[in-house]
Amino acid sequence: MQLIEIFPWNEHFNTGLDSIDVQHRRLVALLNELATHIAFGSAAPSFDELLTALADYAAYHFSTEEALWHEALPDAAETVAHRRSHARFIEFIGGMRERPTHDSAQAAEMLDFLVHWLAGHILQSDRELAYVVTGMREGLSADEARRRARERMSGATQAMIQIILSTFDALTRNTLELMRELSRRRGAQAALANSQALLSAVVDSTASPIWSVDAADFALLTFNAAIRNHFAQQHQVELTRGMSPEQHFAHAPGYAEIWRAYYRRALAEGAYRVEYLTAYGGQTLQLHFNPIRRDGVVVGVAIFGEDISARKAAESQARFLALHDALTRLPNRELVAERFTVASSLAVRDGGRVALLALDLDQFKAVNDALGHRTGDALLRAVATRLQSLLGAEDTLGRSGGDDFLLVLGNAGSTERLAERAGTMLEALRAPFDVDGHALRISASIGVAVYPDDGADFDTLLRQADTALFVAKSAGRDDVRFFDAAFNVVAVDALALRADLALALQRGEFELHYQPQVDLGSGAVLGAEALLRWRSPQRGLVAPGCFISVAEDSGLIVPIGSWVLQQACREAAAWRAAGLGHALSVGVNLSALQFRRGDLLATVVDAVHGAGLDPHRLELELTESLLLEDAEQVRESMRQLKRLGVRFALDDFGTGYSNLSSLQRFPLDRLKIDQSFVRHIGRDAAEAQIARSIIDIGHARGLQVIAEGIEDEATAELLRGAHCDQAQGYLFSRPLPAGAFADWVRARS
Ligand code: C2E
Ligand code: MG
Ligand code: MG
């Protein structure tokens, strides 16, 4: 720490007593140290150290002085006053030292005190006393010595005191201020040097390229290690200060001009940023261009390249996820809508048509219930793959949830061509799926709406396609339907449906239709299957395909199922009373939930006894998925019901995951070959062979076999040839209301 002599020692300070003057010099030195301390802040010596030094000074010096004065002028008034003055000094320093914290204001106060001490005590009091002592030592009397001392304390001394005090004044007002400022600057410069070192360390250690160019010619000003290394490794260019864009982009013609344009934009517009896909590594940089200003004038452009590759990848991943179905990775509904909009605008240009297909798997819920969600998921993926293989470049396959798929066929062509394509899809889905070791056979239904014929926008067309799908399902599934404005059924969302269904039961809007079952050989009527219908005031007559799954999901199927059992038993009991014969049986479909929830045994007993129906005339229809679900419990319930006399049929046999062992394990009476299977036996020799095998196996197990969905005589004939026992289908009759069924039976006998 340099010492600045603000108060240089002046020969007028001398008292002529060496022992005193040495110590006064020491005080003046401490005074200068204090001034320097103030000017340079808290640099060493610290204020604390200064106070200690002053206290030491006072303790030593004052005793020397006081001894001297006392020796010459014992008990004289000036000696006493002088001692009091010393005491004040000690008191002042002591007070200063006791303060808990020391700040610059205190240091200034200290300086003030010392300067006045120098002016008042040392220059006046000490010198005068010293002159007295010197005079007495020369032999003068005390009074003579005092007189001469007063003479020596002439105007010059007063002038000197004035100079000291005004120096102090100026010092505090200007010099100290100036010096403080100076020290601040020096500190700032040191901090700047430090921060610059820190900055370049940081800037060099980052992997992000950072550089700056001159505003005048875009020559390189500064650059960090990242960009230096990049140019050295990728382009064998050694970057140097002052290089022009043309020089460091010598390897890439045209680049210099691109970069000059970037720089110019920063000069013209101020800070901005652009995304920049690097030619190497496919890295995406966010380039921040910032004008560098000095005194308000733009002197350069600083560029910082932030690597946002990870963020971009995450963004595109997020976009993918937002627009795709996680299970199948197919576009979701939103993306399908987007694709549809693109396709429809192309169609507007080319005068073409775009088809929107809503495709729904017919027995998916059963697969899920029977084999678990993992298998269900795998099946959905397999379905997606198979459908995808049938599509062209202008088509989109998406999944909108559950087993609902959406297809946009870009170049739809004629209605005939569309029907053919949709038919091909259904055909493809019929071939068994090999999933988790199961050979699953499923079918699907498709609703089609066409742009611009059926609607102008995606939402409208989707509604129309859903309505058409609804109709396809109601009509017995495994079918394609085109939207027709005349459809009197309205597809509504499941929630509204659920609420309406609950009310429907209370309001008695359900009814049963009966589809006759006949002996294939003799044509005799054996009974009927009770099929649920909902006569909704808003929707018209609704088929079970449209609401059974909602009723199952909501649990409503349990009370609805109880009602079906009671109603079927009541009406079947009435057939006998109406003279329709003694032996007509009634088939009632059961849902899995009725086994799991609710007391099925009690419900059946109540229904049968309440109606006065012979339990042998009631046949409960179960599906294979139900049998697989909770085999032991189901078997036990079946055994109890069997003891009562109730019969069991296995419904929808042949629709996939058929497990022949269930034919053995459960107390069944009848096998119902599913209509989707029956429908193709006329066309396909292989299917016919399988049908024959099923019938044989059923017979071998002691079961009667009934074929469902027979629509034409040829199929009936084929089944007859295959020794199928019984039949049910439109060929004989559609499901009929109870009264109409009674009429139908009467008409045949
Ligand atoms: P399911 O038990 O296989 O019933 C046969 C379905 O095939 C009936 O459809 C019937 O109308 C239809 N069908 C009969 N013959 C032909 C034909 O020759 N050609 C065509 N294309 N279809 C024919 P429906 O009445 O729409 O019933 C559909 C399904 O709803 C039933 O299939 C059954 O699984 C379920 N279901 C019906 N009523 C009830 C019920 O009360 N409770 C429960 N849990 N499910 C029911
Ligand atoms: Mg049935
Ligand atoms: Mg069936």
PDB file of C-alpha atoms in Angstrom, residues 535-646:
ATOM      1  CA  ARG A 535     -87.781 -48.046 -28.490  1.00  0.00           C
ATOM      2  CA  SER A 536     -86.330 -44.613 -27.820  1.00  0.00           C
ATOM      3  CA  PRO A 537     -88.637 -41.613 -28.308  1.00  0.00           C
ATOM      4  CA  GLN A 538     -85.666 -39.626 -29.667  1.00  0.00           C
ATOM      5  CA  ARG A 539     -83.713 -42.285 -31.545  1.00  0.00           C
ATOM      6  CA  GLY A 540     -86.350 -44.599 -32.813  1.00  0.00           C
ATOM      7  CA  LEU A 541     -85.924 -48.355 -32.558  1.00  0.00           C
ATOM      8  CA  VAL A 542     -82.359 -49.007 -31.459  1.00  0.00           C
ATOM      9  CA  ALA A 543     -80.610 -52.353 -31.993  1.00  0.00           C
ATOM     10  CA  PRO A 544     -78.581 -53.886 -29.143  1.00  0.00           C
ATOM     11  CA  GLY A 545     -75.281 -53.554 -31.034  1.00  0.00           C
ATOM     12  CA  CYS A 546     -75.595 -49.830 -30.440  1.00  0.00           C
ATOM     13  CA  PHE A 547     -75.994 -49.884 -26.695  1.00  0.00           C
ATOM     14  CA  ILE A 548     -75.091 -53.255 -25.159  1.00  0.00           C
ATOM     15  CA  SER A 549     -71.401 -52.351 -24.823  1.00  0.00           C
ATOM     16  CA  VAL A 550     -72.325 -49.019 -23.184  1.00  0.00           C
ATOM     17  CA  ALA A 551     -74.699 -50.858 -20.853  1.00  0.00           C
ATOM     18  CA  GLU A 552     -71.895 -53.302 -20.037  1.00  0.00           C
ATOM     19  CA  ASP A 553     -69.373 -50.536 -19.417  1.00  0.00           C
ATOM     20  CA  SER A 554     -71.731 -48.699 -17.110  1.00  0.00           C
ATOM     21  CA  GLY A 555     -72.966 -51.803 -15.284  1.00  0.00           C
ATOM     22  CA  LEU A 556     -76.510 -51.078 -16.448  1.00  0.00           C
ATOM     23  CA  ILE A 557     -76.510 -54.430 -18.174  1.00  0.00           C
ATOM     24  CA  VAL A 558     -77.199 -56.100 -14.806  1.00  0.00           C
ATOM     25  CA  PRO A 559     -80.653 -54.535 -14.212  1.00  0.00           C
ATOM     26  CA  ILE A 560     -81.398 -54.520 -17.941  1.00  0.00           C
ATOM     27  CA  GLY A 561     -80.437 -58.211 -18.116  1.00  0.00           C
ATOM     28  CA  SER A 562     -82.734 -59.012 -15.189  1.00  0.00           C
ATOM     29  CA  TRP A 563     -85.566 -57.296 -16.971  1.00  0.00           C
ATOM     30  CA  VAL A 564     -84.809 -59.282 -20.153  1.00  0.00           C
ATOM     31  CA  LEU A 565     -84.897 -62.541 -18.208  1.00  0.00           C
ATOM     32  CA  GLN A 566     -88.226 -61.715 -16.545  1.00  0.00           C
ATOM     33  CA  GLN A 567     -89.796 -60.427 -19.738  1.00  0.00           C
ATOM     34  CA  ALA A 568     -88.595 -63.382 -21.837  1.00  0.00           C
ATOM     35  CA  CYS A 569     -89.866 -65.847 -19.248  1.00  0.00           C
ATOM     36  CA  ARG A 570     -93.226 -64.074 -18.998  1.00  0.00           C
ATOM     37  CA  GLU A 571     -93.730 -63.933 -22.751  1.00  0.00           C
ATOM     38  CA  ALA A 572     -92.556 -67.509 -23.315  1.00  0.00           C
ATOM     39  CA  ALA A 573     -94.955 -68.699 -20.621  1.00  0.00           C
ATOM     40  CA  ALA A 574     -97.701 -66.819 -22.474  1.00  0.00           C
ATOM     41  CA  TRP A 575     -96.957 -68.744 -25.738  1.00  0.00           C
ATOM     42  CA  ARG A 576     -98.041 -71.933 -24.111  1.00  0.00           C
ATOM     43  CA  ALA A 577    -101.209 -70.292 -22.811  1.00  0.00           C
ATOM     44  CA  ALA A 578    -101.825 -68.926 -26.312  1.00  0.00           C
ATOM     45  CA  GLY A 579    -101.647 -72.452 -27.654  1.00  0.00           C
ATOM     46  CA  LEU A 580     -98.385 -72.147 -29.536  1.00  0.00           C
ATOM     47  CA  GLY A 581     -97.251 -75.549 -28.332  1.00  0.00           C
ATOM     48  CA  HIS A 582     -95.712 -76.985 -25.248  1.00  0.00           C
ATOM     49  CA  ALA A 583     -92.122 -77.228 -26.185  1.00  0.00           C
ATOM     50  CA  LEU A 584     -91.138 -73.783 -27.510  1.00  0.00           C
ATOM     51  CA  SER A 585     -87.959 -72.678 -25.812  1.00  0.00           C
ATOM     52  CA  VAL A 586     -86.711 -69.151 -25.361  1.00  0.00           C
ATOM     53  CA  GLY A 587     -83.081 -68.142 -25.615  1.00  0.00           C
ATOM     54  CA  VAL A 588     -81.779 -65.277 -23.517  1.00  0.00           C
ATOM     55  CA  ASN A 589     -78.372 -63.661 -24.020  1.00  0.00           C
ATOM     56  CA  LEU A 590     -76.235 -63.140 -20.926  1.00  0.00           C
ATOM     57  CA  SER A 591     -73.393 -60.713 -20.417  1.00  0.00           C
ATOM     58  CA  ALA A 592     -70.307 -61.568 -18.418  1.00  0.00           C
ATOM     59  CA  LEU A 593     -71.140 -58.881 -15.874  1.00  0.00           C
ATOM     60  CA  GLN A 594     -74.357 -60.678 -14.976  1.00  0.00           C
ATOM     61  CA  PHE A 595     -72.236 -63.591 -13.784  1.00  0.00           C
ATOM     62  CA  ARG A 596     -69.821 -61.418 -11.924  1.00  0.00           C
ATOM     63  CA  ARG A 597     -72.237 -58.947 -10.412  1.00  0.00           C
ATOM     64  CA  GLY A 598     -75.728 -59.539  -9.263  1.00  0.00           C
ATOM     65  CA  ASP A 599     -77.093 -62.787  -8.077  1.00  0.00           C
ATOM     66  CA  LEU A 600     -77.711 -64.602 -11.334  1.00  0.00           C
ATOM     67  CA  LEU A 601     -79.057 -67.744  -9.743  1.00  0.00           C
ATOM     68  CA  ALA A 602     -81.673 -65.842  -7.719  1.00  0.00           C
ATOM     69  CA  THR A 603     -82.566 -63.686 -10.722  1.00  0.00           C
ATOM     70  CA  VAL A 604     -83.138 -66.705 -12.926  1.00  0.00           C
ATOM     71  CA  VAL A 605     -85.115 -68.551 -10.238  1.00  0.00           C
ATOM     72  CA  ASP A 606     -87.296 -65.461  -9.696  1.00  0.00           C
ATOM     73  CA  ALA A 607     -87.872 -64.985 -13.420  1.00  0.00           C
ATOM     74  CA  VAL A 608     -88.760 -68.612 -14.084  1.00  0.00           C
ATOM     75  CA  HIS A 609     -90.976 -69.059 -11.024  1.00  0.00           C
ATOM     76  CA  GLY A 610     -92.498 -65.597 -11.300  1.00  0.00           C
ATOM     77  CA  ALA A 611     -93.577 -66.372 -14.875  1.00  0.00           C
ATOM     78  CA  GLY A 612     -94.533 -69.936 -14.192  1.00  0.00           C
ATOM     79  CA  LEU A 613     -92.206 -71.140 -16.951  1.00  0.00           C
ATOM     80  CA  ASP A 614     -90.766 -74.617 -17.056  1.00  0.00           C
ATOM     81  CA  PRO A 615     -87.038 -74.043 -16.499  1.00  0.00           C
ATOM     82  CA  HIS A 616     -86.240 -76.587 -19.214  1.00  0.00           C
ATOM     83  CA  ARG A 617     -87.655 -74.124 -21.752  1.00  0.00           C
ATOM     84  CA  LEU A 618     -85.205 -71.425 -20.839  1.00  0.00           C
ATOM     85  CA  GLU A 619     -81.893 -71.444 -22.654  1.00  0.00           C
ATOM     86  CA  LEU A 620     -79.158 -69.061 -21.569  1.00  0.00           C
ATOM     87  CA  GLU A 621     -76.723 -67.988 -24.299  1.00  0.00           C
ATOM     88  CA  LEU A 622     -73.132 -67.473 -23.228  1.00  0.00           C
ATOM     89  CA  THR A 623     -70.110 -66.403 -25.211  1.00  0.00           C
ATOM     90  CA  GLU A 624     -66.727 -68.063 -25.097  1.00  0.00           C
ATOM     91  CA  SER A 625     -65.071 -64.999 -23.649  1.00  0.00           C
ATOM     92  CA  LEU A 626     -67.417 -65.255 -20.702  1.00  0.00           C
ATOM     93  CA  LEU A 627     -66.437 -68.874 -20.169  1.00  0.00           C
ATOM     94  CA  LEU A 628     -62.754 -68.008 -20.203  1.00  0.00           C
ATOM     95  CA  GLU A 629     -63.126 -65.164 -17.795  1.00  0.00           C
ATOM     96  CA  ASP A 630     -63.657 -66.691 -14.410  1.00  0.00           C
ATOM     97  CA  ALA A 631     -64.008 -70.306 -15.298  1.00  0.00           C
ATOM     98  CA  GLU A 632     -64.515 -71.772 -11.844  1.00  0.00           C
ATOM     99  CA  GLN A 633     -67.183 -69.329 -10.722  1.00  0.00           C
ATOM    100  CA  VAL A 634     -69.008 -69.529 -14.034  1.00  0.00           C
ATOM    101  CA  ARG A 635     -68.920 -73.320 -13.990  1.00  0.00           C
ATOM    102  CA  GLU A 636     -70.327 -73.372 -10.471  1.00  0.00           C
ATOM    103  CA  SER A 637     -73.184 -70.992 -11.359  1.00  0.00           C
ATOM    104  CA  MET A 638     -73.907 -73.050 -14.455  1.00  0.00           C
ATOM    105  CA  ARG A 639     -74.034 -76.282 -12.440  1.00  0.00           C
ATOM    106  CA  GLN A 640     -76.549 -74.787 -10.012  1.00  0.00           C
ATOM    107  CA  LEU A 641     -78.723 -73.472 -12.847  1.00  0.00           C
ATOM    108  CA  LYS A 642     -78.449 -76.793 -14.639  1.00  0.00           C
ATOM    109  CA  ARG A 643     -79.783 -78.552 -11.554  1.00  0.00           C
ATOM    110  CA  LEU A 644     -82.799 -76.283 -11.887  1.00  0.00           C
ATOM    111  CA  GLY A 645     -83.264 -77.529 -15.470  1.00  0.00           C
ATOM    112  CA  VAL A 646     -82.029 -74.452 -17.331  1.00  0.00           C
TER     113      VAL A 646
END
